[in-house]
């Protein structure tokens, strides 16, 4: 039981490039989330999903897109990377009151 | 809207010292309250939770009591260890929403010296 896994761990992008952050969970949870964590700040919700085929925006969705074709996978897409998207990205899934977090992806946009 | 405010950090303590990290919240309705811990290079882990007023959450020697009258959920530990060095986040979940959104405080960095 691996829990929530994220790839890659680190990535450097140039302005205007695109990439997909991968997130997979093996706990059969319906609810999944993407957060970003900026230095000295708490986590902000980017997008969430309540099940396969259903996604919705969180607090800071601009510049990102998501899809949820299966229960296990919830990828986050950055289409045109900007320096403001430099952050650490966490994926999470939920059962009951508890959210389970992946180890994070540290993204730098230069 | 909902918000969580944590005491400013960082906090530096000697081993076996008493720890308090203050957390206050603003929310409509009756939120559930959480403390998450983030060890260096890792994701967040749930440390403890409380789902209704006057509940006390506890785990690994840490405790926090859900105080509705003061809208607080302060984290305490009687004797910290070097291994407790981490970032601690207070968070709330609005039970009025269907998707369980968590609102986080800004985090408090704790460093414990031998």
JSON list of N, CA, C and O in Angstrom, two decimals, chain A residues 31 33 35 37 40-43 45 48 50 59 90 94 97-99 101-103, chain B residues 32 34 36 38 41-44 46 49 51 89 98-102 104-106:
[
{"chain": "A", "resi": 31, "resn": "UNK", "atom": "N", "xyz": [-12.34, 11.27, -3.06]},
{"chain": "A", "resi": 31, "resn": "UNK", "atom": "CA", "xyz": [-11.96, 12.68, -3.01]},
{"chain": "A", "resi": 31, "resn": "UNK", "atom": "C", "xyz": [-10.45, 12.83, -3.18]},
{"chain": "A", "resi": 31, "resn": "UNK", "atom": "O", "xyz": [-9.67, 12.17, -2.49]},
{"chain": "A", "resi": 33, "resn": "UNK", "atom": "N", "xyz": [-7.29, 16.04, -4.12]},
{"chain": "A", "resi": 33, "resn": "UNK", "atom": "CA", "xyz": [-7.04, 17.47, -4.07]},
{"chain": "A", "resi": 33, "resn": "UNK", "atom": "C", "xyz": [-5.64, 17.79, -4.57]},
{"chain": "A", "resi": 33, "resn": "UNK", "atom": "O", "xyz": [-4.72, 16.99, -4.42]},
{"chain": "A", "resi": 35, "resn": "UNK", "atom": "N", "xyz": [-2.91, 20.97, -3.92]},
{"chain": "A", "resi": 35, "resn": "UNK", "atom": "CA", "xyz": [-2.58, 22.18, -3.18]},
{"chain": "A", "resi": 35, "resn": "UNK", "atom": "C", "xyz": [-1.23, 22.71, -3.66]},
{"chain": "A", "resi": 35, "resn": "UNK", "atom": "O", "xyz": [-0.39, 21.95, -4.12]},
{"chain": "A", "resi": 37, "resn": "UNK", "atom": "N", "xyz": [2.02, 25.09, -1.98]},
{"chain": "A", "resi": 37, "resn": "UNK", "atom": "CA", "xyz": [2.56, 25.62, -0.73]},
{"chain": "A", "resi": 37, "resn": "UNK", "atom": "C", "xyz": [3.67, 26.60, -1.06]},
{"chain": "A", "resi": 37, "resn": "UNK", "atom": "O", "xyz": [4.72, 26.21, -1.57]},
{"chain": "A", "resi": 40, "resn": "UNK", "atom": "N", "xyz": [6.50, 30.17, 3.75]},
{"chain": "A", "resi": 40, "resn": "UNK", "atom": "CA", "xyz": [5.90, 30.92, 4.85]},
{"chain": "A", "resi": 40, "resn": "UNK", "atom": "C", "xyz": [4.39, 30.99, 4.81]},
{"chain": "A", "resi": 40, "resn": "UNK", "atom": "O", "xyz": [3.77, 31.74, 5.58]},
{"chain": "A", "resi": 41, "resn": "UNK", "atom": "N", "xyz": [3.81, 30.20, 3.92]},
{"chain": "A", "resi": 41, "resn": "UNK", "atom": "CA", "xyz": [2.35, 30.24, 3.78]},
{"chain": "A", "resi": 41, "resn": "UNK", "atom": "C", "xyz": [1.78, 28.85, 4.01]},
{"chain": "A", "resi": 41, "resn": "UNK", "atom": "O", "xyz": [2.48, 27.84, 3.87]},
{"chain": "A", "resi": 42, "resn": "UNK", "atom": "N", "xyz": [0.53, 28.81, 4.33]},
{"chain": "A", "resi": 42, "resn": "UNK", "atom": "CA", "xyz": [-0.15, 27.52, 4.39]},
{"chain": "A", "resi": 42, "resn": "UNK", "atom": "C", "xyz": [-0.44, 27.03, 2.98]},
{"chain": "A", "resi": 42, "resn": "UNK", "atom": "O", "xyz": [-0.07, 27.66, 2.00]},
{"chain": "A", "resi": 43, "resn": "UNK", "atom": "N", "xyz": [-1.11, 25.92, 2.90]},
{"chain": "A", "resi": 43, "resn": "UNK", "atom": "CA", "xyz": [-1.44, 25.34, 1.60]},
{"chain": "A", "resi": 43, "resn": "UNK", "atom": "C", "xyz": [-2.70, 25.99, 1.04]},
{"chain": "A", "resi": 43, "resn": "UNK", "atom": "O", "xyz": [-3.66, 26.27, 1.77]},
{"chain": "A", "resi": 45, "resn": "UNK", "atom": "N", "xyz": [-5.71, 25.57, -1.96]},
{"chain": "A", "resi": 45, "resn": "UNK", "atom": "CA", "xyz": [-6.34, 24.56, -2.81]},
{"chain": "A", "resi": 45, "resn": "UNK", "atom": "C", "xyz": [-6.43, 25.05, -4.25]},
{"chain": "A", "resi": 45, "resn": "UNK", "atom": "O", "xyz": [-6.97, 26.13, -4.52]},
{"chain": "A", "resi": 48, "resn": "UNK", "atom": "N", "xyz": [-9.99, 20.30, -6.98]},
{"chain": "A", "resi": 48, "resn": "UNK", "atom": "CA", "xyz": [-10.35, 19.09, -6.27]},
{"chain": "A", "resi": 48, "resn": "UNK", "atom": "C", "xyz": [-11.26, 18.23, -7.14]},
{"chain": "A", "resi": 48, "resn": "UNK", "atom": "O", "xyz": [-11.80, 18.71, -8.16]},
{"chain": "A", "resi": 50, "resn": "UNK", "atom": "N", "xyz": [-14.31, 14.98, -6.69]},
{"chain": "A", "resi": 50, "resn": "UNK", "atom": "CA", "xyz": [-15.11, 14.14, -5.79]},
{"chain": "A", "resi": 50, "resn": "UNK", "atom": "C", "xyz": [-15.32, 12.74, -6.34]},
{"chain": "A", "resi": 50, "resn": "UNK", "atom": "O", "xyz": [-15.99, 11.92, -5.71]},
{"chain": "A", "resi": 59, "resn": "UNK", "atom": "N", "xyz": [-9.33, 27.50, -4.61]},
{"chain": "A", "resi": 59, "resn": "UNK", "atom": "CA", "xyz": [-9.08, 28.93, -4.37]},
{"chain": "A", "resi": 59, "resn": "UNK", "atom": "C", "xyz": [-8.21, 29.58, -5.43]},
{"chain": "A", "resi": 59, "resn": "UNK", "atom": "O", "xyz": [-8.38, 30.76, -5.75]},
{"chain": "A", "resi": 90, "resn": "UNK", "atom": "N", "xyz": [1.36, 19.73, -3.65]},
{"chain": "A", "resi": 90, "resn": "UNK", "atom": "CA", "xyz": [0.97, 18.52, -2.93]},
{"chain": "A", "resi": 90, "resn": "UNK", "atom": "C", "xyz": [-0.37, 18.01, -3.45]},
{"chain": "A", "resi": 90, "resn": "UNK", "atom": "O", "xyz": [-1.32, 18.77, -3.61]},
{"chain": "A", "resi": 94, "resn": "UNK", "atom": "N", "xyz": [-8.75, 11.76, 0.33]},
{"chain": "A", "resi": 94, "resn": "UNK", "atom": "CA", "xyz": [-9.46, 11.86, 1.61]},
{"chain": "A", "resi": 94, "resn": "UNK", "atom": "C", "xyz": [-10.31, 10.64, 1.89]},
{"chain": "A", "resi": 94, "resn": "UNK", "atom": "O", "xyz": [-10.99, 10.12, 0.99]},
{"chain": "A", "resi": 97, "resn": "UNK", "atom": "N", "xyz": [-12.56, 12.14, 7.79]},
{"chain": "A", "resi": 97, "resn": "UNK", "atom": "CA", "xyz": [-12.05, 13.48, 8.09]},
{"chain": "A", "resi": 97, "resn": "UNK", "atom": "C", "xyz": [-10.60, 13.67, 7.67]},
{"chain": "A", "resi": 97, "resn": "UNK", "atom": "O", "xyz": [-10.10, 14.78, 7.67]},
{"chain": "A", "resi": 98, "resn": "UNK", "atom": "N", "xyz": [-9.90, 12.61, 7.37]},
{"chain": "A", "resi": 98, "resn": "UNK", "atom": "CA", "xyz": [-8.46, 12.70, 7.17]},
{"chain": "A", "resi": 98, "resn": "UNK", "atom": "C", "xyz": [-8.07, 12.79, 5.71]},
{"chain": "A", "resi": 98, "resn": "UNK", "atom": "O", "xyz": [-8.55, 12.03, 4.87]},
{"chain": "A", "resi": 99, "resn": "UNK", "atom": "N", "xyz": [-7.17, 13.74, 5.42]},
{"chain": "A", "resi": 99, "resn": "UNK", "atom": "CA", "xyz": [-6.55, 13.82, 4.10]},
{"chain": "A", "resi": 99, "resn": "UNK", "atom": "C", "xyz": [-5.16, 13.22, 4.18]},
{"chain": "A", "resi": 99, "resn": "UNK", "atom": "O", "xyz": [-4.42, 13.47, 5.13]},
{"chain": "A", "resi": 101, "resn": "UNK", "atom": "N", "xyz": [-1.53, 12.95, 2.29]},
{"chain": "A", "resi": 101, "resn": "UNK", "atom": "CA", "xyz": [-0.76, 13.76, 1.36]},
{"chain": "A", "resi": 101, "resn": "UNK", "atom": "C", "xyz": [0.37, 12.97, 0.72]},
{"chain": "A", "resi": 101, "resn": "UNK", "atom": "O", "xyz": [0.99, 12.11, 1.37]},
{"chain": "A", "resi": 102, "resn": "UNK", "atom": "N", "xyz": [0.65, 13.31, -0.53]},
{"chain": "A", "resi": 102, "resn": "UNK", "atom": "CA", "xyz": [1.84, 12.80, -1.18]},
{"chain": "A", "resi": 102, "resn": "UNK", "atom": "C", "xyz": [3.07, 13.57, -0.73]},
{"chain": "A", "resi": 102, "resn": "UNK", "atom": "O", "xyz": [2.95, 14.56, 0.01]},
{"chain": "A", "resi": 103, "resn": "UNK", "atom": "N", "xyz": [4.27, 13.18, -1.19]},
{"chain": "A", "resi": 103, "resn": "UNK", "atom": "CA", "xyz": [5.51, 13.80, -0.73]},
{"chain": "A", "resi": 103, "resn": "UNK", "atom": "C", "xyz": [5.79, 15.14, -1.37]},
{"chain": "A", "resi": 103, "resn": "UNK", "atom": "O", "xyz": [6.70, 15.86, -0.94]},
{"chain": "B", "resi": 32, "resn": "UNK", "atom": "N", "xyz": [-14.53, 21.04, 11.75]},
{"chain": "B", "resi": 32, "resn": "UNK", "atom": "CA", "xyz": [-13.60, 20.10, 12.36]},
{"chain": "B", "resi": 32, "resn": "UNK", "atom": "C", "xyz": [-12.22, 20.74, 12.33]},
{"chain": "B", "resi": 32, "resn": "UNK", "atom": "O", "xyz": [-11.89, 21.48, 11.40]},
{"chain": "B", "resi": 34, "resn": "UNK", "atom": "N", "xyz": [-7.86, 20.42, 12.93]},
{"chain": "B", "resi": 34, "resn": "UNK", "atom": "CA", "xyz": [-6.77, 19.47, 12.73]},
{"chain": "B", "resi": 34, "resn": "UNK", "atom": "C", "xyz": [-5.42, 20.14, 13.01]},
{"chain": "B", "resi": 34, "resn": "UNK", "atom": "O", "xyz": [-5.26, 21.34, 12.83]},
{"chain": "B", "resi": 36, "resn": "UNK", "atom": "N", "xyz": [-1.66, 19.23, 11.44]},
{"chain": "B", "resi": 36, "resn": "UNK", "atom": "CA", "xyz": [-0.83, 18.44, 10.57]},
{"chain": "B", "resi": 36, "resn": "UNK", "atom": "C", "xyz": [0.64, 18.76, 10.85]},
{"chain": "B", "resi": 36, "resn": "UNK", "atom": "O", "xyz": [0.98, 19.89, 11.22]},
{"chain": "B", "resi": 38, "resn": "UNK", "atom": "N", "xyz": [4.65, 18.41, 9.16]},
{"chain": "B", "resi": 38, "resn": "UNK", "atom": "CA", "xyz": [5.44, 18.19, 7.94]},
{"chain": "B", "resi": 38, "resn": "UNK", "atom": "C", "xyz": [6.91, 18.08, 8.33]},
{"chain": "B", "resi": 38, "resn": "UNK", "atom": "O", "xyz": [7.53, 19.07, 8.72]},
{"chain": "B", "resi": 41, "resn": "UNK", "atom": "N", "xyz": [11.34, 17.51, 3.90]},
{"chain": "B", "resi": 41, "resn": "UNK", "atom": "CA", "xyz": [11.33, 16.75, 2.66]},
{"chain": "B", "resi": 41, "resn": "UNK", "atom": "C", "xyz": [10.14, 15.83, 2.47]},
{"chain": "B", "resi": 41, "resn": "UNK", "atom": "O", "xyz": [10.11, 15.05, 1.52]},
{"chain": "B", "resi": 42, "resn": "UNK", "atom": "N", "xyz": [9.16, 15.93, 3.37]},
{"chain": "B", "resi": 42, "resn": "UNK", "atom": "CA", "xyz": [8.02, 15.02, 3.29]},
{"chain": "B", "resi": 42, "resn": "UNK", "atom": "C", "xyz": [6.72, 15.80, 3.11]},
{"chain": "B", "resi": 42, "resn": "UNK", "atom": "O", "xyz": [6.66, 17.01, 3.23]},
{"chain": "B", "resi": 43, "resn": "UNK", "atom": "N", "xyz": [5.64, 15.04, 2.83]},
{"chain": "B", "resi": 43, "resn": "UNK", "atom": "CA", "xyz": [4.32, 15.63, 2.77]},
{"chain": "B", "resi": 43, "resn": "UNK", "atom": "C", "xyz": [3.74, 15.80, 4.18]},
{"chain": "B", "resi": 43, "resn": "UNK", "atom": "O", "xyz": [4.38, 15.46, 5.17]},
{"chain": "B", "resi": 44, "resn": "UNK", "atom": "N", "xyz": [2.54, 16.34, 4.24]},
{"chain": "B", "resi": 44, "resn": "UNK", "atom": "CA", "xyz": [1.89, 16.56, 5.54]},
{"chain": "B", "resi": 44, "resn": "UNK", "atom": "C", "xyz": [1.30, 15.26, 6.07]},
{"chain": "B", "resi": 44, "resn": "UNK", "atom": "O", "xyz": [0.78, 14.44, 5.30]},
{"chain": "B", "resi": 46, "resn": "UNK", "atom": "N", "xyz": [-1.34, 13.82, 9.23]},
{"chain": "B", "resi": 46, "resn": "UNK", "atom": "CA", "xyz": [-2.27, 14.21, 10.28]},
{"chain": "B", "resi": 46, "resn": "UNK", "atom": "C", "xyz": [-1.68, 13.86, 11.64]},
{"chain": "B", "resi": 46, "resn": "UNK", "atom": "O", "xyz": [-1.30, 12.71, 11.89]},
{"chain": "B", "resi": 49, "resn": "UNK", "atom": "N", "xyz": [-6.81, 15.42, 15.63]},
{"chain": "B", "resi": 49, "resn": "UNK", "atom": "CA", "xyz": [-8.00, 16.10, 15.15]},
{"chain": "B", "resi": 49, "resn": "UNK", "atom": "C", "xyz": [-9.04, 16.17, 16.26]},
{"chain": "B", "resi": 49, "resn": "UNK", "atom": "O", "xyz": [-8.97, 15.42, 17.25]},
{"chain": "B", "resi": 51, "resn": "UNK", "atom": "N", "xyz": [-13.45, 16.97, 16.29]},
{"chain": "B", "resi": 51, "resn": "UNK", "atom": "CA", "xyz": [-14.57, 17.20, 15.38]},
{"chain": "B", "resi": 51, "resn": "UNK", "atom": "C", "xyz": [-15.71, 17.98, 16.01]},
{"chain": "B", "resi": 51, "resn": "UNK", "atom": "O", "xyz": [-16.63, 18.39, 15.30]},
{"chain": "B", "resi": 89, "resn": "UNK", "atom": "N", "xyz": [1.07, 22.64, 11.10]},
{"chain": "B", "resi": 89, "resn": "UNK", "atom": "CA", "xyz": [-0.01, 23.40, 10.48]},
{"chain": "B", "resi": 89, "resn": "UNK", "atom": "C", "xyz": [-1.32, 23.12, 11.20]},
{"chain": "B", "resi": 89, "resn": "UNK", "atom": "O", "xyz": [-1.70, 21.97, 11.39]},
{"chain": "B", "resi": 98, "resn": "UNK", "atom": "N", "xyz": [-19.45, 20.05, 0.81]},
{"chain": "B", "resi": 98, "resn": "UNK", "atom": "CA", "xyz": [-19.51, 18.63, 0.49]},
{"chain": "B", "resi": 98, "resn": "UNK", "atom": "C", "xyz": [-18.16, 18.06, 0.11]},
{"chain": "B", "resi": 98, "resn": "UNK", "atom": "O", "xyz": [-18.02, 16.86, 0.01]},
{"chain": "B", "resi": 99, "resn": "UNK", "atom": "N", "xyz": [-17.17, 18.91, -0.09]},
{"chain": "B", "resi": 99, "resn": "UNK", "atom": "CA", "xyz": [-15.92, 18.36, -0.61]},
{"chain": "B", "resi": 99, "resn": "UNK", "atom": "C", "xyz": [-14.78, 18.39, 0.38]},
{"chain": "B", "resi": 99, "resn": "UNK", "atom": "O", "xyz": [-13.66, 18.07, 0.05]},
{"chain": "B", "resi": 100, "resn": "UNK", "atom": "N", "xyz": [-15.06, 18.75, 1.62]},
{"chain": "B", "resi": 100, "resn": "UNK", "atom": "CA", "xyz": [-14.06, 18.61, 2.67]},
{"chain": "B", "resi": 100, "resn": "UNK", "atom": "C", "xyz": [-12.86, 19.49, 2.52]},
{"chain": "B", "resi": 100, "resn": "UNK", "atom": "O", "xyz": [-11.75, 19.10, 2.89]},
{"chain": "B", "resi": 101, "resn": "UNK", "atom": "N", "xyz": [-13.03, 20.69, 1.99]},
{"chain": "B", "resi": 101, "resn": "UNK", "atom": "CA", "xyz": [-11.90, 21.61, 1.81]},
{"chain": "B", "resi": 101, "resn": "UNK", "atom": "C", "xyz": [-11.24, 21.91, 3.13]},
{"chain": "B", "resi": 101, "resn": "UNK", "atom": "O", "xyz": [-11.89, 22.19, 4.12]},
{"chain": "B", "resi": 102, "resn": "UNK", "atom": "N", "xyz": [-9.92, 21.88, 3.15]},
{"chain": "B", "resi": 102, "resn": "UNK", "atom": "CA", "xyz": [-9.13, 22.26, 4.32]},
{"chain": "B", "resi": 102, "resn": "UNK", "atom": "C", "xyz": [-8.63, 23.68, 4.15]},
{"chain": "B", "resi": 102, "resn": "UNK", "atom": "O", "xyz": [-8.09, 24.04, 3.10]},
{"chain": "B", "resi": 104, "resn": "UNK", "atom": "N", "xyz": [-5.84, 26.14, 5.80]},
{"chain": "B", "resi": 104, "resn": "UNK", "atom": "CA", "xyz": [-4.64, 26.00, 6.61]},
{"chain": "B", "resi": 104, "resn": "UNK", "atom": "C", "xyz": [-4.17, 27.32, 7.17]},
{"chain": "B", "resi": 104, "resn": "UNK", "atom": "O", "xyz": [-4.33, 28.37, 6.55]},
{"chain": "B", "resi": 105, "resn": "UNK", "atom": "N", "xyz": [-3.55, 27.26, 8.35]},
{"chain": "B", "resi": 105, "resn": "UNK", "atom": "CA", "xyz": [-2.75, 28.37, 8.83]},
{"chain": "B", "resi": 105, "resn": "UNK", "atom": "C", "xyz": [-1.42, 28.39, 8.09]},
{"chain": "B", "resi": 105, "resn": "UNK", "atom": "O", "xyz": [-1.14, 27.51, 7.26]},
{"chain": "B", "resi": 106, "resn": "UNK", "atom": "N", "xyz": [-0.61, 29.38, 8.40]},
{"chain": "B", "resi": 106, "resn": "UNK", "atom": "CA", "xyz": [0.62, 29.57, 7.63]},
{"chain": "B", "resi": 106, "resn": "UNK", "atom": "C", "xyz": [1.75, 28.62, 8.03]},
{"chain": "B", "resi": 106, "resn": "UNK", "atom": "O", "xyz": [2.78, 28.57, 7.36]}
]
